[in-house]
Short mmCIF file of C-alpha atoms in Angstrom, two decimals:
data_model
loop_
_atom_site.label_atom_id
_atom_site.label_comp_id
_atom_site.label_asym_id
_atom_site.label_seq_id
_atom_site.Cartn_x
_atom_site.Cartn_y
_atom_site.Cartn_z
CA MET M 441 -65.20 -211.79 53.87
CA HIS M 442 -63.97 -211.95 57.72
CA TYR M 443 -66.24 -210.18 59.15
CA MET M 444 -69.25 -211.57 57.53
CA LYS M 445 -68.76 -214.82 59.76
CA TRP M 446 -67.98 -212.79 62.50
CA ILE M 447 -72.38 -210.99 61.56
CA TYR M 448 -73.18 -214.88 60.87
CA PRO M 449 -74.11 -217.04 63.12
CA ARG M 450 -72.87 -220.46 64.00
CA ARG M 451 -75.74 -222.01 65.85
CA LEU M 452 -78.46 -223.73 63.29
CA ARG M 453 -81.19 -222.12 65.56
CA ASN M 454 -79.61 -218.99 65.51
CA GLN M 455 -79.78 -218.42 62.07
CA MET M 456 -83.03 -220.20 61.07
CA ILE M 457 -83.72 -216.24 63.94
CA LEU M 458 -81.96 -214.49 61.30
CA MET M 459 -83.05 -215.58 58.20
CA ALA M 460 -86.93 -215.80 59.10
CA ILE M 461 -85.90 -211.66 61.07
CA LEU M 462 -84.41 -210.85 57.39
CA MET M 463 -86.87 -212.77 55.58
CA VAL M 464 -89.78 -209.97 57.39
CA ILE M 465 -88.25 -206.91 58.11
CA VAL M 466 -87.13 -206.73 54.59
CA PRO M 467 -90.66 -206.82 52.85
CA THR M 468 -92.76 -205.75 55.81
CA LEU M 469 -91.03 -201.66 55.47
CA THR M 470 -90.60 -201.81 51.66
CA ILE M 471 -94.40 -201.96 52.10
CA GLY M 472 -93.89 -199.47 54.65
CA TYR M 473 -92.02 -197.30 52.98
CA ILE M 474 -94.46 -197.84 49.11
CA VAL M 475 -97.25 -197.11 51.97
CA GLU M 476 -96.45 -194.08 52.88
CA THR M 477 -94.74 -192.24 50.03
CA GLU M 478 -98.06 -193.57 48.41
CA GLY M 479 -100.21 -191.97 51.83
CA ARG M 480 -98.26 -189.14 51.06
CA SER M 481 -98.86 -188.44 47.68
CA ALA M 482 -102.93 -189.19 48.08
CA VAL M 483 -102.10 -186.38 51.54
CA LEU M 484 -101.20 -183.98 48.17
CA SER M 485 -103.69 -184.57 46.31
CA GLU M 486 -106.89 -184.16 48.63
CA LYS M 487 -105.07 -180.54 49.83
CA GLU M 488 -104.92 -179.50 46.19
CA LYS M 489 -108.38 -180.56 44.86
CA LYS M 490 -110.44 -178.70 48.17
CA LEU M 491 -107.89 -176.03 46.99
CA SER M 492 -109.41 -175.92 43.63
CA ALA M 493 -112.46 -176.44 45.20
CA VAL M 494 -112.35 -173.38 46.96
CA VAL M 495 -111.26 -171.02 44.37
CA ASN M 496 -114.08 -172.22 41.83
CA LEU M 497 -116.39 -171.04 44.61
CA LEU M 498 -114.76 -167.90 45.19
CA ASN M 499 -114.63 -167.93 41.97
CA GLN M 500 -118.70 -168.46 40.26
CA ALA M 501 -119.25 -165.70 43.69
CA LEU M 502 -117.22 -162.70 42.41
CA GLY M 503 -119.61 -162.46 38.54
CA ASP M 504 -119.13 -159.24 37.33
CA ARG M 505 -118.23 -157.42 40.89
CA TYR M 506 -114.60 -156.27 39.38
CA ASP M 507 -116.86 -153.90 36.83
CA LEU M 508 -117.98 -152.27 39.87
CA TYR M 509 -116.50 -148.27 41.44
CA ILE M 510 -114.45 -148.25 37.70
CA ASP M 511 -114.80 -144.12 38.37
CA LEU M 512 -113.06 -144.30 41.73
CA PRO M 513 -109.30 -143.89 42.55
CA ARG M 514 -107.85 -145.98 43.08
CA GLU M 515 -106.69 -146.89 47.44
CA GLU M 516 -110.96 -146.12 47.13
CA ARG M 517 -111.06 -148.24 45.26
CA ILE M 518 -109.52 -151.49 46.62
CA ARG M 519 -111.97 -150.14 50.08
CA ALA M 520 -114.57 -150.81 47.75
CA LEU M 521 -114.33 -153.82 46.43
CA ASN M 522 -112.74 -155.42 49.62
CA ALA M 523 -116.34 -154.13 50.95
CA GLU M 524 -118.00 -155.64 48.81
CA LEU M 525 -115.78 -159.09 48.10
CA ALA M 526 -114.97 -159.40 52.23
CA PRO M 527 -118.26 -161.37 53.05
CA ILE M 528 -117.76 -163.85 49.72
CA THR M 529 -114.20 -165.29 50.75
CA GLU M 530 -115.04 -164.96 55.24
CA ASN M 531 -118.22 -167.02 54.14
CA ILE M 532 -116.54 -169.88 52.17
CA THR M 533 -113.74 -170.14 54.04
CA HIS M 534 -115.13 -170.07 56.83
CA ALA M 535 -116.50 -173.71 55.43
CA PHE M 536 -112.96 -175.42 55.34
CA PRO M 537 -109.89 -174.50 57.91
CA GLY M 538 -107.08 -174.04 57.41
CA ILE M 539 -107.70 -171.94 54.68
CA GLY M 540 -107.16 -168.97 53.15
CA ALA M 541 -108.06 -167.30 50.09
CA GLY M 542 -108.77 -163.45 48.30
CA TYR M 543 -109.03 -161.74 44.84
CA TYR M 544 -106.21 -160.49 43.17
CA ASN M 545 -107.44 -157.18 40.74
CA LYS M 546 -104.72 -157.25 37.73
CA MET M 547 -105.64 -153.25 37.14
CA LEU M 548 -104.74 -152.25 40.83
CA ASP M 549 -102.45 -154.61 40.99
CA ALA M 550 -103.76 -155.05 44.79
CA ILE M 551 -105.12 -158.08 46.72
CA ILE M 552 -108.76 -156.91 47.34
CA THR M 553 -109.85 -159.49 49.77
CA TYR M 554 -106.98 -162.25 51.95
CA ALA M 555 -109.90 -163.97 54.07
CA PRO M 556 -110.28 -164.88 57.19
CA SER M 557 -109.88 -161.17 57.37
CA ALA M 558 -108.66 -161.51 61.46
CA LEU M 559 -105.44 -162.95 59.91
CA TYR M 560 -104.23 -161.41 56.50
CA GLN M 561 -106.60 -157.91 56.52
CA ASN M 562 -102.79 -156.36 56.79
CA ASN M 563 -102.63 -158.13 52.99
CA VAL M 564 -105.23 -156.21 51.44
CA GLY M 565 -103.70 -152.98 48.58
CA VAL M 566 -100.38 -155.08 48.73
CA THR M 567 -98.73 -155.72 45.58
CA ILE M 568 -97.30 -159.13 44.71
CA ALA M 569 -94.03 -159.48 43.31
CA ALA M 570 -92.32 -159.88 39.88
CA ASP M 571 -91.90 -163.04 40.54
CA HIS M 572 -94.98 -164.22 41.99
CA PRO M 573 -96.48 -167.03 40.34
CA GLY M 574 -100.04 -165.30 40.37
CA ARG M 575 -98.26 -162.73 37.92
CA GLU M 576 -97.89 -166.34 34.87
CA VAL M 577 -101.30 -167.34 36.40
CA MET M 578 -102.44 -163.83 35.29
CA ARG M 579 -100.32 -163.41 31.90
CA THR M 580 -101.06 -167.60 30.68
CA ASN M 581 -104.36 -167.31 31.49
CA THR M 582 -103.28 -171.16 33.19
CA PRO M 583 -104.54 -172.24 36.44
CA LEU M 584 -101.27 -173.43 38.14
CA VAL M 585 -100.53 -175.40 41.69
CA TYR M 586 -97.13 -173.84 43.40
CA SER M 587 -95.38 -175.16 46.56
CA GLY M 588 -93.04 -172.26 48.50
CA ARG M 589 -92.86 -169.16 50.63
CA GLN M 590 -95.24 -166.67 49.62
CA VAL M 591 -96.72 -163.42 51.04
CA ARG M 592 -98.46 -166.29 53.97
CA GLY M 593 -95.23 -168.26 53.66
CA ASP M 594 -94.81 -171.28 52.95
CA ILE M 595 -98.15 -172.65 51.33
CA LEU M 596 -99.23 -175.16 48.58
CA ASN M 597 -101.02 -172.58 46.60
CA SER M 598 -104.12 -173.18 44.18
CA MET M 599 -104.34 -170.02 41.75
CA LEU M 600 -106.69 -169.51 38.79
CA PRO M 601 -107.13 -166.88 36.48
CA ILE M 602 -110.36 -164.34 36.53
CA GLU M 603 -111.65 -164.08 33.41
CA ARG M 604 -114.52 -162.09 32.25
CA ASN M 605 -115.21 -161.86 28.25
CA GLY M 606 -111.58 -162.78 27.01
CA GLU M 607 -110.24 -160.25 29.43
CA ILE M 608 -108.23 -161.77 32.30
CA LEU M 609 -108.48 -159.16 35.06
CA GLY M 610 -107.02 -161.05 38.20
CA TYR M 611 -106.97 -164.55 40.26
CA ILE M 612 -108.42 -166.30 42.60
CA TRP M 613 -106.21 -167.96 45.56
CA ALA M 614 -106.41 -170.63 48.43
CA ASN M 615 -103.78 -172.07 49.94
CA GLU M 616 -102.95 -174.16 53.22
CA LEU M 617 -99.67 -173.56 55.21
CA THR M 618 -96.90 -176.52 54.27
CA GLU M 619 -96.50 -177.34 57.96
CA ASP M 620 -100.58 -177.95 57.96
CA ILE M 621 -99.81 -180.91 55.39
CA ARG M 622 -96.57 -181.90 57.04
CA ARG M 623 -98.62 -182.59 60.36
CA GLN M 624 -101.19 -183.80 58.70
CA ALA M 625 -99.36 -186.50 57.37
CA TRP M 626 -96.84 -186.56 59.74
CA LYS M 627 -100.51 -188.38 62.02
CA MET M 628 -100.65 -190.63 59.15
CA ASP M 629 -96.45 -192.37 59.58
CA VAL M 630 -96.67 -191.98 62.95
CA ARG M 631 -100.05 -195.02 62.60
CA ILE M 632 -97.55 -196.52 59.83
CA ILE M 633 -95.60 -197.30 62.27
CA ILE M 634 -97.43 -198.09 65.01
CA VAL M 635 -98.47 -200.59 62.69
CA LEU M 636 -95.00 -201.56 61.24
CA THR M 637 -93.78 -202.22 64.89
CA ALA M 638 -96.50 -203.91 66.03
CA GLY M 639 -96.26 -206.86 63.11
CA LEU M 640 -93.14 -206.84 63.21
CA LEU M 641 -92.96 -207.34 66.73
CA ILE M 642 -95.89 -210.39 66.77
CA SER M 643 -93.87 -211.60 64.21
CA LEU M 644 -90.12 -211.41 66.74
CA LEU M 645 -91.62 -213.17 68.66
CA LEU M 646 -93.44 -215.70 66.89
CA ILE M 647 -90.31 -216.32 65.30
CA VAL M 648 -88.27 -217.17 68.48
CA LEU M 649 -91.44 -219.38 70.13
CA PHE M 650 -91.26 -221.37 66.94
CA SER M 651 -86.84 -221.43 66.93
CA ARG M 652 -87.21 -222.39 70.10
CA ARG M 653 -89.47 -225.50 70.15
CA LEU M 654 -87.42 -226.76 67.29
CA SER M 655 -84.15 -226.19 69.03
CA ALA M 656 -85.14 -228.01 71.95
CA ASN M 657 -86.20 -230.59 69.18
CA ILE M 658 -82.67 -230.26 67.72
CA ASP M 659 -80.31 -230.77 71.13
CA ILE M 660 -82.42 -233.52 71.82
CA ILE M 661 -81.13 -235.36 69.02
CA THR M 662 -78.00 -234.11 69.20
CA ASP M 663 -77.67 -235.11 72.64
CA GLY M 664 -79.12 -238.42 71.70
CA LEU M 665 -75.86 -239.07 69.06
CA SER M 666 -73.98 -238.38 71.92
CA THR M 667 -74.13 -240.95 73.71
CA LEU M 668 -74.50 -243.56 71.08
CA ALA M 669 -70.53 -243.54 71.28
CA GLN M 670 -70.36 -243.63 74.77
CA ASN M 671 -72.58 -247.49 74.89
CA ILE M 672 -75.16 -246.01 76.62
CA PRO M 673 -78.73 -247.49 75.49
CA THR M 674 -81.05 -244.86 74.26
CA ARG M 675 -84.25 -244.22 73.01
CA LEU M 676 -85.65 -240.47 71.52
CA PRO M 677 -88.18 -239.96 71.34
CA GLN M 678 -90.92 -239.90 68.72
CA LEU M 679 -91.09 -235.72 67.35
CA PRO M 680 -93.41 -234.43 65.16
CA GLY M 681 -91.89 -233.81 61.53
CA GLU M 682 -89.06 -234.19 59.57
CA MET M 683 -87.45 -234.23 63.16
CA GLY M 684 -89.35 -237.35 63.84
CA GLN M 685 -87.44 -239.38 61.00
CA ILE M 686 -84.29 -237.93 61.69
CA SER M 687 -85.00 -239.88 65.51
CA GLN M 688 -86.03 -242.11 64.24
CA SER M 689 -82.88 -242.96 61.80
CA VAL M 690 -81.46 -242.33 64.67
CA ASN M 691 -82.98 -245.08 66.63
CA ASN M 692 -82.52 -247.58 64.12
CA LEU M 693 -79.28 -246.51 63.70
CA ALA M 694 -79.03 -247.42 67.43
CA GLN M 695 -80.51 -250.63 68.01
CA ALA M 696 -78.24 -252.05 64.64
CA LEU M 697 -75.44 -251.07 66.97
CA ARG M 698 -76.25 -252.35 70.21
CA GLU M 699 -77.32 -255.93 68.14
CA THR M 700 -73.52 -255.21 66.67
CA ARG M 701 -72.34 -254.65 70.13
CA THR M 702 -74.34 -258.24 71.26
CA LEU M 703 -72.87 -260.14 68.41
CA ASN M 704 -70.12 -259.02 68.04
CA ASP M 705 -69.55 -259.71 72.35
CA LEU M 706 -70.98 -263.48 71.40
CA ILE M 707 -68.09 -263.73 69.01
CA ILE M 708 -65.21 -262.86 71.49
CA GLU M 709 -67.22 -264.90 74.20
CA ASN M 710 -66.83 -267.81 72.20
CA ALA M 711 -63.96 -266.80 71.66
CA ALA M 712 -62.74 -267.49 74.81
CA ASP M 713 -65.02 -270.01 75.17
CA GLY M 714 -62.95 -272.44 73.35
CA GLY M 715 -60.08 -270.82 73.75
CA HIS M 716 -60.19 -272.30 77.59
CA CYS M 717 -61.12 -275.37 76.19
CA HIS M 718 -58.08 -276.66 74.19
#
């Protein structure tokens, strides 16, 4: 506990400043943490909803086009389906900057489109890895949102199975780079930090100003008390609030001491005069 004595200030003013700072900082940081955590969750939720909307738009736009070019060899059919579907994925992703999206064909076991094609056209015809979450989507016929490293890199990926007449034909995906999501979340964090810092600085400034005023009143009282023992007639000014009650009590005490001292002086003088008479 000795280190606590070293940290804890001795002067009342500094004690009050320390307590006020703790009372401001602890709840402010707690609120900041909650807001930041909830804010990040809100950003992720908003991203997931947007990606889900994109895959549903792509699913509606696909229709029965996976039934086309059924007699073509694999490579030719991939190129033909890409020519048919690429404009759809391009148009939809164009409305959502930063999002990549496309179609995967289960029978051909290949990526059919990947928009924006200017960035990801070289992925067309690629077969996904055996442990790719897209395979789980096709196997379980269940939509999935997955965050991790995939074909595009570190992404948040929303995947939807393509089901027609009870058969799984592949899956659709829409994703956004995790770095873009982090960047957006960081912008939100910076705004929160700025607001919290400004609030803390204003609070600390007010604490210091009020404590200085209180300390000045305390100094007036302590100075007044120190003069009582020096026989210096002093009357403290009227102070506001509880300090005023203390200053009034000190003034009353000083007055009582002066009256007692005067009475003692009279007694001593009378005693001295009586001694001279004899």
